Coordinates of C-alpha atoms in Angstrom, one line a residue:
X1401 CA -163.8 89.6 -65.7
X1402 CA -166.9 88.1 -64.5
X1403 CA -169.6 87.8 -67.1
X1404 CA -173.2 87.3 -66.1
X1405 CA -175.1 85.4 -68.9
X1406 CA -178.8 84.9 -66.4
X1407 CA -179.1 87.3 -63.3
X1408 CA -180.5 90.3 -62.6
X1409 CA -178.5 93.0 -65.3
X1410 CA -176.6 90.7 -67.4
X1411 CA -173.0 91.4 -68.4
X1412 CA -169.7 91.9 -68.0
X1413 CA -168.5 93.1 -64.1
X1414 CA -164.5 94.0 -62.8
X1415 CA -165.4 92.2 -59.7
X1416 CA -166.8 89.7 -58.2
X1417 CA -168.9 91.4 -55.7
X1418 CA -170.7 92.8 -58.6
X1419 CA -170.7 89.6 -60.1
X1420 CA -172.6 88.2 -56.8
X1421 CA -174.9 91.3 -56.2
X1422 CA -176.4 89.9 -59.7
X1423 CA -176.9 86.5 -59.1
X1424 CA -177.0 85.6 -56.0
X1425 CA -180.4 84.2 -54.6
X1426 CA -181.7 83.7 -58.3
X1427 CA -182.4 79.9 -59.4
X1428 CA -180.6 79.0 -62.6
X1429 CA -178.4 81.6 -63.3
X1430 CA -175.3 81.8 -65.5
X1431 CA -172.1 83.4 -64.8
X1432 CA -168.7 82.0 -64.9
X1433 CA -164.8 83.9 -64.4
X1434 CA -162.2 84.7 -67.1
X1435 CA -159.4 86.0 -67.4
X1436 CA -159.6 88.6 -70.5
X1437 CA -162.5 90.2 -72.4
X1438 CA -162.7 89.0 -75.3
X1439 CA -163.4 84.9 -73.4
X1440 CA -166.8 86.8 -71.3
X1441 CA -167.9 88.6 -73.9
X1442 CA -167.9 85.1 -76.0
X1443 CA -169.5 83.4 -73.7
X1444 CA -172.4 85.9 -73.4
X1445 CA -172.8 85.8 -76.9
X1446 CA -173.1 82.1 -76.9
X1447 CA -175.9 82.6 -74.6
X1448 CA -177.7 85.3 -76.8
X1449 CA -176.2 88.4 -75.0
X1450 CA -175.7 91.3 -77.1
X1451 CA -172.2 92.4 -76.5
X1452 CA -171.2 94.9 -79.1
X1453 CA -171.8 98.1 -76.9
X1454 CA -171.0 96.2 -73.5
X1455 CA -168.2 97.3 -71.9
X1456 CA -166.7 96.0 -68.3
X1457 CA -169.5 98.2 -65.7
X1458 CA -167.0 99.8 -63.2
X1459 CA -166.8 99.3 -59.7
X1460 CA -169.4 101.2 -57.8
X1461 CA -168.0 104.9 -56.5
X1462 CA -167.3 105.5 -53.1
X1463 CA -168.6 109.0 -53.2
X1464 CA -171.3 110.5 -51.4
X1465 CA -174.0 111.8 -53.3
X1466 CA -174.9 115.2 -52.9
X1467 CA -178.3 114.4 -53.2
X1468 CA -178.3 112.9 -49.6
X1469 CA -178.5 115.2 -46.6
X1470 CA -175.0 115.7 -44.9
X1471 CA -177.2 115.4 -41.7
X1472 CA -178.0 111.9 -42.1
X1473 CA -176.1 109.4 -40.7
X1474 CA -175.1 106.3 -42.5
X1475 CA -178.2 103.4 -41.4
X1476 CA -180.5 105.7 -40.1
X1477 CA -183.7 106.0 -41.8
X1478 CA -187.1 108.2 -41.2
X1479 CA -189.3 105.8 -39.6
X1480 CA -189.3 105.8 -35.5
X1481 CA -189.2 102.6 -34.0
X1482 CA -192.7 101.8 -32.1
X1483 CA -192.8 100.4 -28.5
X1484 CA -195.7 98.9 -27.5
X1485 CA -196.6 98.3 -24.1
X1486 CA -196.1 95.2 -22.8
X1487 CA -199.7 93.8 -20.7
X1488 CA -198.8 92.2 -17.6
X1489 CA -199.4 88.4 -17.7
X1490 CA -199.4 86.3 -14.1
X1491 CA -198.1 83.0 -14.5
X1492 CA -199.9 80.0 -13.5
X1493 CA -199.3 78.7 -10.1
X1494 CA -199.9 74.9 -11.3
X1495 CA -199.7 73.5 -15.2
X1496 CA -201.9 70.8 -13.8
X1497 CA -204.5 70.1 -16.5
X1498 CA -202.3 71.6 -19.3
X1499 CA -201.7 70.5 -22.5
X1500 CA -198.0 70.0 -24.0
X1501 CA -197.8 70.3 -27.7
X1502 CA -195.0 70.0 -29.7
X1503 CA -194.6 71.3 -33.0
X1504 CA -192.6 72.6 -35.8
X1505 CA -192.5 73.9 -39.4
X1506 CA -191.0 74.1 -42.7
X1507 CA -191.0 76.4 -45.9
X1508 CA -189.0 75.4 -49.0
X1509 CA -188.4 78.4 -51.2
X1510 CA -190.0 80.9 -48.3
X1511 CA -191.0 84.0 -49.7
X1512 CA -190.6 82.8 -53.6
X1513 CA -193.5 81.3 -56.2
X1514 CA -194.0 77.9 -55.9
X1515 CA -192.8 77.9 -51.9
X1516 CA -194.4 74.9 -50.2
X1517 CA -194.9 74.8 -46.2
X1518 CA -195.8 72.1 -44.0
X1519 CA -196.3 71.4 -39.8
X1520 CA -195.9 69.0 -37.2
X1521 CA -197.9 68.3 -34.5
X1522 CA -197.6 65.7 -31.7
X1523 CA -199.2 65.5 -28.3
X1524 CA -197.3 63.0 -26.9
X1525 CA -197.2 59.3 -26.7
X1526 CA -200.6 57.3 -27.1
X1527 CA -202.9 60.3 -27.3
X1528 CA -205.9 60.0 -28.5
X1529 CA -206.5 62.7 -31.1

């Protein structure tokens, strides 16, 4: 039994793929294995979880629903994808008079509140910028 005290539906889950689907990728959750029922569901009530009509959630069914077209195929999805046409571009015969730049950037917590980026720039050795 893997109870879930913090994620996204907290409870009780039969496996531990279900377990995962509801905590991964969230900061500070709380979940932890045992081995019967009655140890998960006293741990979620030592973290204020309610657990008197919580029962283990059942592993997800392998049916297909009828409410999806038979003439879909599994991954496909209604959108087309879009090709753009691609501009021809002539290289430069020289990079005489070119600048090199080097650069390179960082974002902790990328997509999330509170994410903080940052960038590097150099131009090389002794430049005067």
């Amino acid at each position: 039994f893997y109870a879930v005290a913090k994620g996204r539906v907290p409870g009780i889950y039969t496996t531990w793929d279900e377990c995962q689907q509801q905590v991964t990728g969230l900061t500070g959750n709380k979940h932890q294995k045992f081995l019967t029922l009655e140890h998960a569901k006293s741990y979620l009530s030592q973290h204020g979880i309610d657990t008197n009509n919580d029962t283990p959630k059942p592993p997800p069914s392998s049916s297909v629903s009828s409410s999806i077209p038979s003439t879909w195929k599994r991954g496909q999805h209604g959108a087309k994808p879009y090709t753009k046409p691609v501009a021809s571009v002539s290289k430069p015969e020289s990079k005489a008079g070119w600048d090199a730049v080097y650069s390179d950037g960082a974002c902790k917590g990328n997509g999330k509140p509170g994410s903080v980026a940052g960038i590097g720039v150099w131009w090389g050795r002794d430049d005067p910028r």
